[in-house]
Amino acid sequence: LRSAHGLEYVLTDPAVVLPQADGDALVMHRDIDATADEIARWSKNDAESFRGLLAEWSNGLSAAHARWNSALPNTNRDYQELRGQSAWDVVHDRFTNPTIRSFMLWLALATIQDPRRPGTGVLPSAIAAGRINYGWTTPIGGSSALPAALIRQIEAHGGTVACSSPVDTIDIEHGRAVAVRTRSGQRVKARNAVVSSAHLVHLPDMLSGIDVPSDLSSARDTWRPGLSVFAVHAALRHDLAFPTRNGPIQSVAAGFGTTEGIARQLTAVDNGDPWVLVVNQTLIDRTRAPGDAATFKILTIAPYERADGRPWHETKQAHAEALLALVRSRTQGLEPEDILAVRAESPVDVAAHNQHNLGGSCHGGEFVTKTGEVIPGWPTYRTSVPGLYLTGATTHPGGSVSARPGRNTARTVLTDLALNPARVMSQA
């Protein structure tokens, strides 16, 4: 997939490989039949359940989910009922084999949301369908390729983008957002609207000339980081491979974890078989490493504060080594002599290098309170301050590199300006 402004995505097959402790692997393909055949090696009944799950998704639920992602009205009762459940319950109700349950739960955790929480019930279907249709979609050049292409598109239409100019103040005059001020002191006036990607926790303190409105203060006070992440980045001599019953297979993505191990991990108990994502994107994107060398990443869930009270800066290297050992046990090409360099990032490090990653959360945090209510200010993009709109990872539908929050906010602003979003976006 390639855009007019240089953005290119590669759709991979396999979509993901899940190496098993016995030396086999469950391979998810960009094909329902092939993936169902894989599942049937563990359970024919679960293979049929998988087909049924995706059939239901394509028969109305997918369209309802697309409307939900776009923050549009949604009256599909089946979708609402499914969304109200937890991914944990959906997986355990629909599947019986432990390996297949682990596979489906692993998929559901892709958005770094606690799968035991009501509201996550659509994730097993949505993520599985996405992998079947698109594999492990990989941007050539890395995730920054998307904003880079958007900048080129803006510039092609006469716009200007100022990078490395963080905004720390939003000016409010006569109750309306009228300008922003950068950290360097530059003031940029807004003709119609100020669109802020500031984190919900930071935004209220950025407002100048007004008392903080109740909707923004309530969103700030209610927001919680949710699950935090631990990452291991490495430079390798060669791309990885994973053992299967038919010999080694290469895949951009691989997954580790069992339902029991994930449950322990979510309660901050470090006792084996955690949810782990392995990404080896140089397999299809040779721009990321010189020659035949490779890049490699592990992403997993870990508490921001360790249960044993020890600081992460003293323990992160050992934690990284344990993760590498786990992946090495079911991988080819990850022996110590294959590793050129390693960098471990604890949840504290993740928070430190990006002001939006509060609490080590890289997916926008939780949007549902403990009582099951959506936090104030979400999923709308308007605020009680005229002319001030929200976008970014702490707006609907949340984090990850999807551009959906920006697209949804643009639609909202255009609508308020009495412009037809469909016409404007089609011309862009």
Short mmCIF file of C-alpha atoms in Angstrom, two decimals:
data_model
loop_
_atom_site.label_atom_id
_atom_site.label_comp_id
_atom_site.label_asym_id
_atom_site.label_seq_id
_atom_site.Cartn_x
_atom_site.Cartn_y
_atom_site.Cartn_z
CA LEU A 1 0.00 0.00 0.00
CA ARG A 2 1.55 3.32 -1.10
CA SER A 3 0.24 6.87 -0.87
CA ALA A 4 0.87 9.86 -3.13
CA HIS A 5 3.02 11.42 -0.41
CA GLY A 6 5.45 8.56 0.04
CA LEU A 7 3.76 6.59 2.81
CA GLU A 8 4.16 2.87 2.19
CA TYR A 9 2.81 -0.05 4.21
CA VAL A 10 3.68 -3.72 3.71
CA LEU A 11 1.04 -6.34 4.55
CA THR A 12 2.79 -9.39 5.92
CA ASP A 13 2.12 -13.11 5.77
CA PRO A 14 2.48 -14.72 8.26
CA ALA A 15 0.59 -12.16 10.29
CA VAL A 16 2.13 -13.47 13.51
CA VAL A 17 3.77 -16.65 14.79
CA LEU A 18 3.22 -17.97 18.30
CA PRO A 19 6.08 -20.34 19.19
CA GLN A 20 5.13 -23.12 21.59
CA ALA A 21 7.20 -24.61 24.39
CA ASP A 22 7.27 -28.00 22.66
CA GLY A 23 9.07 -26.64 19.58
CA ASP A 24 5.97 -26.26 17.41
CA ALA A 25 4.34 -22.93 16.52
CA LEU A 26 0.86 -21.66 15.76
CA VAL A 27 1.11 -19.63 12.55
CA MET A 28 -1.56 -17.03 11.83
CA HIS A 29 -1.82 -16.28 8.11
CA ARG A 30 -3.58 -13.58 6.13
CA ASP A 31 -6.15 -16.18 5.24
CA ILE A 32 -9.09 -17.49 7.26
CA ASP A 33 -8.88 -21.04 5.93
CA ALA A 34 -5.14 -21.40 6.52
CA THR A 35 -5.42 -19.97 10.03
CA ALA A 36 -8.42 -22.15 10.86
CA ASP A 37 -6.46 -25.17 9.67
CA GLU A 38 -3.66 -24.20 12.05
CA ILE A 39 -6.09 -23.85 14.95
CA ALA A 40 -7.62 -27.24 14.08
CA ARG A 41 -4.28 -28.90 14.83
CA TRP A 42 -5.08 -28.14 18.47
CA SER A 43 -8.89 -28.15 18.35
CA LYS A 44 -11.32 -28.67 15.46
CA ASN A 45 -14.12 -27.18 17.55
CA ASP A 46 -12.07 -24.05 18.21
CA ALA A 47 -11.29 -23.79 14.50
CA GLU A 48 -15.03 -23.65 13.81
CA SER A 49 -15.48 -21.14 16.63
CA PHE A 50 -12.79 -18.99 15.02
CA ARG A 51 -14.59 -19.09 11.69
CA GLY A 52 -17.85 -18.23 13.44
CA LEU A 53 -16.28 -15.32 15.28
CA LEU A 54 -14.98 -13.78 12.05
CA ALA A 55 -18.22 -14.49 10.18
CA GLU A 56 -20.17 -12.58 12.82
CA TRP A 57 -17.63 -9.77 12.60
CA SER A 58 -17.94 -9.42 8.84
CA ASN A 59 -21.74 -9.63 9.01
CA GLY A 60 -22.41 -6.22 10.56
CA LEU A 61 -20.11 -5.98 13.57
CA SER A 62 -17.16 -4.72 11.51
CA ALA A 63 -19.22 -1.85 10.09
CA ALA A 64 -20.46 -0.99 13.58
CA HIS A 65 -16.88 -1.00 14.86
CA ALA A 66 -15.83 1.33 12.06
CA ARG A 67 -18.54 3.75 13.13
CA TRP A 68 -17.38 3.46 16.74
CA ASN A 69 -13.78 4.18 15.71
CA SER A 70 -15.02 7.25 13.85
CA ALA A 71 -17.12 8.40 16.84
CA LEU A 72 -20.30 8.18 14.76
CA PRO A 73 -23.74 7.12 16.05
CA ASN A 74 -23.98 3.38 16.48
CA THR A 75 -27.24 1.51 17.07
CA ASN A 76 -26.05 -2.06 16.43
CA ARG A 77 -27.25 -3.92 19.52
CA ASP A 78 -25.09 -6.99 18.91
CA TYR A 79 -22.01 -4.77 18.75
CA GLN A 80 -22.97 -2.91 21.90
CA GLU A 81 -23.54 -6.19 23.72
CA LEU A 82 -20.18 -7.57 22.58
CA ARG A 83 -18.35 -4.36 23.50
CA GLY A 84 -19.88 -4.47 26.98
CA GLN A 85 -18.22 -7.81 27.71
CA SER A 86 -14.59 -8.43 28.59
CA ALA A 87 -12.15 -9.98 26.13
CA TRP A 88 -11.30 -12.53 28.81
CA ASP A 89 -14.90 -13.73 29.01
CA VAL A 90 -15.38 -13.77 25.23
CA VAL A 91 -12.25 -15.88 24.73
CA HIS A 92 -13.14 -18.32 27.49
CA ASP A 93 -16.77 -18.59 26.35
CA ARG A 94 -15.94 -19.19 22.69
CA PHE A 95 -12.80 -21.35 22.89
CA THR A 96 -11.80 -24.35 24.98
CA ASN A 97 -8.25 -25.43 24.09
CA PRO A 98 -5.61 -23.75 26.30
CA THR A 99 -3.30 -23.01 23.36
CA ILE A 100 -6.08 -21.38 21.33
CA ARG A 101 -7.34 -19.44 24.32
CA SER A 102 -3.84 -18.12 24.83
CA PHE A 103 -3.60 -17.22 21.13
CA MET A 104 -6.87 -15.28 21.14
CA LEU A 105 -6.11 -13.53 24.42
CA TRP A 106 -2.67 -12.60 23.12
CA LEU A 107 -4.32 -10.94 20.10
CA ALA A 108 -6.78 -9.08 22.32
CA LEU A 109 -3.96 -7.47 24.32
CA ALA A 110 -2.55 -5.69 21.26
CA THR A 111 -4.05 -2.36 22.40
CA ILE A 112 -2.49 -2.71 25.88
CA GLN A 113 -5.89 -2.69 27.57
CA ASP A 114 -6.65 -5.03 30.46
CA PRO A 115 -8.64 -7.83 28.78
CA ARG A 116 -10.48 -8.59 32.01
CA ARG A 117 -12.19 -5.19 31.91
CA PRO A 118 -15.72 -4.80 30.51
CA GLY A 119 -15.54 -2.82 27.30
CA THR A 120 -12.83 -4.98 25.73
CA GLY A 121 -15.16 -7.65 24.39
CA VAL A 122 -14.77 -6.58 20.75
CA LEU A 123 -10.97 -6.90 20.79
CA PRO A 124 -10.65 -10.65 20.05
CA SER A 125 -12.83 -10.21 16.95
CA ALA A 126 -11.47 -6.84 15.85
CA ILE A 127 -7.78 -7.70 16.23
CA ALA A 128 -8.14 -11.18 14.71
CA ALA A 129 -9.99 -9.76 11.68
CA GLY A 130 -7.38 -7.04 11.30
CA ARG A 131 -4.53 -9.55 11.26
CA ILE A 132 -6.38 -11.79 8.79
CA ASN A 133 -6.95 -8.85 6.45
CA TYR A 134 -3.70 -6.94 6.83
CA GLY A 135 -1.14 -9.15 8.57
CA TRP A 136 1.37 -7.26 10.71
CA THR A 137 1.07 -4.05 8.70
CA THR A 138 4.50 -2.41 8.70
CA PRO A 139 5.36 1.14 7.59
CA ILE A 140 8.55 1.38 5.55
CA GLY A 141 10.90 3.65 7.48
CA GLY A 142 9.13 3.26 10.81
CA SER A 143 6.07 4.75 12.48
CA SER A 144 7.32 8.29 11.86
CA ALA A 145 6.59 7.70 8.16
CA LEU A 146 2.90 8.51 8.79
CA PRO A 147 3.39 11.99 10.31
CA ALA A 148 6.10 12.68 7.74
CA ALA A 149 3.65 11.93 4.93
CA LEU A 150 0.96 14.08 6.58
CA ILE A 151 3.43 16.97 6.76
CA ARG A 152 4.18 16.59 3.05
CA GLN A 153 0.47 16.60 2.30
CA ILE A 154 -0.08 19.78 4.35
CA GLU A 155 2.85 21.49 2.66
CA ALA A 156 1.57 20.43 -0.77
CA HIS A 157 -1.63 22.34 0.01
CA GLY A 158 0.18 25.48 1.12
CA GLY A 159 0.32 24.77 4.85
CA THR A 160 3.25 25.03 7.21
CA VAL A 161 4.32 22.65 9.96
CA ALA A 162 6.70 23.87 12.66
CA CYS A 163 8.48 20.98 14.34
CA SER A 164 10.45 21.17 17.61
CA SER A 165 8.18 24.02 18.72
CA PRO A 166 6.29 22.64 21.73
CA VAL A 167 3.26 24.62 22.83
CA ASP A 168 2.96 25.28 26.55
CA THR A 169 0.16 27.90 26.63
CA ILE A 170 -3.26 28.24 25.00
CA ASP A 171 -4.59 31.79 25.13
CA ILE A 172 -8.26 32.23 25.93
CA GLU A 173 -9.82 35.64 25.29
CA HIS A 174 -13.47 36.51 25.93
CA GLY A 175 -14.03 32.82 26.67
CA ARG A 176 -12.68 31.60 23.32
CA ALA A 177 -9.41 29.90 22.32
CA VAL A 178 -7.59 32.42 20.09
CA ALA A 179 -3.87 31.54 20.04
CA VAL A 180 -1.08 29.28 21.24
CA ARG A 181 2.32 30.18 22.66
CA THR A 182 5.40 28.03 22.15
CA ARG A 183 8.02 27.36 24.76
CA SER A 184 10.33 29.77 22.93
CA GLY A 185 7.78 32.59 23.30
CA GLN A 186 6.31 32.64 19.82
CA ARG A 187 2.57 33.42 19.66
CA VAL A 188 0.51 31.92 16.83
CA LYS A 189 -3.03 33.23 16.38
CA ALA A 190 -5.91 30.95 15.47
CA ARG A 191 -8.47 32.12 12.95
CA ASN A 192 -11.12 29.50 13.66
CA ALA A 193 -9.88 26.83 16.06
CA VAL A 194 -7.09 25.60 18.30
CA VAL A 195 -6.60 21.84 18.06
CA SER A 196 -4.59 20.48 20.97
CA SER A 197 -2.92 17.08 21.21
CA ALA A 198 -1.85 17.83 24.77
CA HIS A 199 -2.40 15.03 27.27
CA LEU A 200 -5.66 15.38 29.21
CA VAL A 201 -3.64 15.61 32.42
CA HIS A 202 -1.51 18.50 31.10
CA LEU A 203 -4.10 20.49 29.16
CA PRO A 204 -5.86 22.31 32.04
CA ASP A 205 -2.57 23.84 33.19
CA MET A 206 -1.91 25.16 29.68
CA LEU A 207 -4.99 27.41 29.58
CA SER A 208 -4.35 31.14 30.06
CA GLY A 209 -7.05 33.73 30.65
CA ILE A 210 -9.73 31.43 32.02
CA ASP A 211 -10.51 29.31 35.04
CA VAL A 212 -10.20 25.63 34.21
CA PRO A 213 -13.60 24.41 32.97
CA SER A 214 -15.21 21.54 34.84
CA ASP A 215 -15.10 19.14 31.87
CA LEU A 216 -11.33 19.48 31.51
CA SER A 217 -10.62 19.40 35.23
CA SER A 218 -12.80 16.31 35.59
CA ALA A 219 -11.01 14.57 32.69
CA ARG A 220 -7.64 15.44 34.26
CA ASP A 221 -8.62 14.11 37.66
CA THR A 222 -10.26 10.94 36.33
CA TRP A 223 -7.64 9.81 33.80
CA ARG A 224 -5.50 6.81 34.79
CA PRO A 225 -2.49 5.38 32.94
CA GLY A 226 -3.66 1.78 32.93
CA LEU A 227 -1.10 -0.83 31.90
CA SER A 228 2.51 0.30 31.57
CA VAL A 229 5.06 -1.26 29.25
CA PHE A 230 8.64 -2.52 29.26
CA ALA A 231 10.64 -2.62 26.02
CA VAL A 232 13.87 -4.23 24.88
CA HIS A 233 15.52 -2.91 21.70
CA ALA A 234 18.40 -4.76 20.07
CA ALA A 235 20.64 -4.75 17.04
CA LEU A 236 21.22 -8.23 15.61
CA ARG A 237 23.54 -9.77 13.06
CA HIS A 238 20.63 -11.39 11.19
CA ASP A 239 16.84 -11.58 11.23
CA LEU A 240 15.19 -14.11 13.54
CA ALA A 241 13.47 -17.37 12.69
CA PHE A 242 11.01 -19.48 14.66
CA PRO A 243 10.85 -23.29 14.80
CA THR A 244 7.71 -25.01 13.52
CA ARG A 245 6.81 -28.63 12.80
CA ASN A 246 7.75 -27.98 9.15
CA GLY A 247 11.03 -26.25 9.88
CA PRO A 248 12.05 -22.67 10.73
CA ILE A 249 9.80 -19.81 9.61
CA GLN A 250 10.49 -16.08 9.55
CA SER A 251 7.87 -13.58 10.64
CA VAL A 252 7.84 -9.85 11.34
CA ALA A 253 5.89 -10.50 14.54
CA ALA A 254 5.78 -13.26 17.12
CA GLY A 255 3.87 -13.69 20.35
CA PHE A 256 4.48 -15.39 23.67
CA GLY A 257 2.18 -15.90 26.64
CA THR A 258 -0.49 -18.15 28.13
CA THR A 259 -3.80 -17.19 29.68
CA GLU A 260 -2.52 -18.18 33.11
CA GLY A 261 0.76 -16.34 32.66
CA ILE A 262 -1.00 -13.22 31.39
CA ALA A 263 -3.36 -13.28 34.36
CA ARG A 264 -0.39 -13.40 36.73
CA GLN A 265 1.35 -10.64 34.80
CA LEU A 266 -1.68 -8.35 35.01
CA THR A 267 -1.62 -8.67 38.79
CA ALA A 268 2.11 -7.77 38.82
CA VAL A 269 3.22 -11.30 39.64
CA ASP A 270 6.35 -12.20 37.65
CA ASN A 271 6.01 -15.95 37.31
CA GLY A 272 6.52 -17.06 33.70
CA ASP A 273 4.54 -17.14 30.43
CA PRO A 274 3.78 -13.39 30.25
CA TRP A 275 2.30 -11.52 27.29
CA VAL A 276 5.25 -10.66 25.04
CA LEU A 277 5.32 -9.15 21.55
CA VAL A 278 8.43 -9.72 19.43
CA VAL A 279 8.93 -7.51 16.36
CA ASN A 280 11.65 -8.09 13.74
CA GLN A 281 10.69 -5.51 11.07
CA THR A 282 13.96 -5.52 9.14
CA LEU A 283 12.70 -8.79 7.69
CA ILE A 284 10.69 -6.68 5.22
CA ASP A 285 12.09 -3.17 5.74
CA ARG A 286 15.78 -3.10 4.91
CA THR A 287 15.96 0.67 5.52
CA ARG A 288 16.17 0.03 9.27
CA ALA A 289 19.59 -1.63 9.42
CA PRO A 290 22.74 -1.75 7.25
CA GLY A 291 23.61 -4.78 5.15
CA ASP A 292 22.15 -8.02 6.44
CA ALA A 293 21.91 -6.78 10.02
CA ALA A 294 18.58 -6.58 11.82
CA THR A 295 16.65 -4.66 14.42
CA PHE A 296 14.58 -6.38 17.07
CA LYS A 297 12.11 -5.29 19.75
CA ILE A 298 10.40 -6.94 22.68
CA LEU A 299 7.35 -5.25 24.18
CA THR A 300 5.64 -6.49 27.31
CA ILE A 301 3.63 -5.30 30.29
CA ALA A 302 5.29 -4.43 33.58
CA PRO A 303 4.29 -2.36 36.63
CA TYR A 304 5.50 1.23 36.85
CA GLU A 305 6.62 0.48 40.40
CA ARG A 306 8.02 -2.98 41.10
CA ALA A 307 6.26 -5.07 43.72
CA ASP A 308 9.56 -5.70 45.51
CA GLY A 309 10.20 -1.96 45.88
CA ARG A 310 13.48 -2.03 43.96
CA PRO A 311 13.99 0.81 41.45
CA TRP A 312 13.86 0.01 37.78
CA HIS A 313 17.22 1.60 37.02
CA GLU A 314 18.84 -1.12 39.14
CA THR A 315 16.77 -4.02 37.81
CA LYS A 316 15.82 -3.29 34.20
CA GLN A 317 18.87 -4.97 32.70
CA ALA A 318 18.19 -8.21 34.54
CA HIS A 319 14.53 -8.01 33.51
CA ALA A 320 15.59 -7.52 29.90
CA GLU A 321 17.93 -10.50 30.06
CA ALA A 322 15.11 -12.68 31.40
CA LEU A 323 12.89 -11.62 28.50
CA LEU A 324 15.67 -12.31 26.00
CA ALA A 325 16.16 -15.76 27.52
CA LEU A 326 12.44 -16.50 27.18
CA VAL A 327 12.38 -15.47 23.52
CA ARG A 328 15.70 -17.24 22.84
CA SER A 329 14.24 -20.53 24.09
CA ARG A 330 11.83 -20.61 21.13
CA THR A 331 13.78 -18.63 18.53
CA GLN A 332 16.71 -19.02 16.18
CA GLY A 333 19.21 -16.19 15.77
CA LEU A 334 19.11 -14.74 19.28
CA GLU A 335 22.14 -16.34 20.86
CA PRO A 336 24.47 -13.93 22.72
CA GLU A 337 26.89 -13.87 19.78
CA ASP A 338 24.02 -12.80 17.48
CA ILE A 339 23.30 -9.66 19.52
CA LEU A 340 25.28 -6.53 18.64
CA ALA A 341 23.69 -4.17 21.18
CA VAL A 342 20.78 -4.10 23.64
CA ARG A 343 18.84 -1.27 25.22
CA ALA A 344 16.26 -1.87 27.95
CA GLU A 345 13.47 0.63 28.62
CA SER A 346 11.53 0.27 31.85
CA PRO A 347 8.10 1.89 32.31
CA VAL A 348 9.92 4.76 34.04
CA ASP A 349 12.13 5.22 30.96
CA VAL A 350 9.12 5.04 28.65
CA ALA A 351 7.50 7.85 30.63
CA ALA A 352 10.67 9.94 30.71
CA HIS A 353 11.30 10.12 26.98
CA ASN A 354 7.76 11.19 26.00
CA GLN A 355 5.62 13.55 28.06
CA HIS A 356 2.49 11.80 26.76
CA ASN A 357 3.55 8.43 28.22
CA LEU A 358 2.40 9.22 31.74
CA GLY A 359 2.88 6.33 34.11
CA GLY A 360 4.70 4.35 31.41
CA SER A 361 1.51 4.08 29.37
CA CYS A 362 2.10 4.34 25.61
CA HIS A 363 -1.47 3.79 24.40
CA GLY A 364 -3.29 6.75 25.90
CA GLY A 365 -4.26 5.15 29.19
CA GLU A 366 -7.66 4.03 30.43
CA PHE A 367 -10.84 5.61 29.15
CA VAL A 368 -13.27 3.76 31.38
CA THR A 369 -13.53 4.37 35.13
CA LYS A 370 -13.62 1.58 37.70
CA THR A 371 -17.40 1.96 37.76
CA GLY A 372 -17.60 1.39 34.00
CA GLU A 373 -18.22 4.99 32.94
CA VAL A 374 -16.37 6.75 30.12
CA ILE A 375 -14.09 9.47 31.51
CA PRO A 376 -15.32 13.05 31.04
CA GLY A 377 -14.28 14.62 27.75
CA TRP A 378 -13.93 11.31 25.93
CA PRO A 379 -14.80 10.33 23.19
CA THR A 380 -15.84 13.85 22.11
CA TYR A 381 -13.33 16.20 20.49
CA ARG A 382 -15.06 19.42 21.53
CA THR A 383 -14.51 21.11 24.86
CA SER A 384 -16.60 23.63 26.78
CA VAL A 385 -14.18 26.32 25.58
CA PRO A 386 -15.36 27.56 22.17
CA GLY A 387 -12.71 27.08 19.53
CA LEU A 388 -10.71 24.55 21.56
CA TYR A 389 -10.67 20.98 20.26
CA LEU A 390 -8.88 17.84 21.42
CA THR A 391 -6.98 15.20 19.51
CA GLY A 392 -4.14 12.75 20.15
CA ALA A 393 -3.74 9.52 22.11
CA THR A 394 -5.98 10.61 25.00
CA THR A 395 -8.94 11.10 22.68
CA HIS A 396 -11.11 8.50 20.98
CA PRO A 397 -10.28 5.81 19.90
CA GLY A 398 -7.00 5.97 21.82
CA GLY A 399 -3.31 5.37 21.23
CA SER A 400 -1.32 3.53 18.54
CA VAL A 401 -0.30 4.95 15.17
CA SER A 402 -3.67 5.01 13.43
CA ALA A 403 -4.29 8.75 12.71
CA ARG A 404 -7.91 8.14 13.70
CA PRO A 405 -8.00 10.76 16.49
CA GLY A 406 -6.72 13.39 14.06
CA ARG A 407 -9.16 12.38 11.35
CA ASN A 408 -12.08 12.39 13.76
CA THR A 409 -11.10 15.78 15.17
CA ALA A 410 -10.78 17.21 11.66
CA ARG A 411 -14.28 16.00 10.87
CA THR A 412 -15.59 17.66 14.03
CA VAL A 413 -13.89 20.99 13.31
CA LEU A 414 -15.05 21.01 9.69
CA THR A 415 -18.62 20.27 10.75
CA ASP A 416 -18.56 23.16 13.23
CA LEU A 417 -17.27 25.43 10.45
CA ALA A 418 -20.24 24.41 8.29
CA LEU A 419 -17.98 22.58 5.84
CA ASN A 420 -18.74 19.13 4.47
CA PRO A 421 -16.04 16.76 5.87
CA ALA A 422 -16.58 14.20 3.13
CA ARG A 423 -16.02 16.78 0.40
CA VAL A 424 -12.97 18.33 2.04
CA MET A 425 -11.33 14.99 2.83
CA SER A 426 -11.95 13.61 -0.65
CA GLN A 427 -10.19 16.64 -2.15
CA ALA A 428 -7.22 16.27 0.19
#
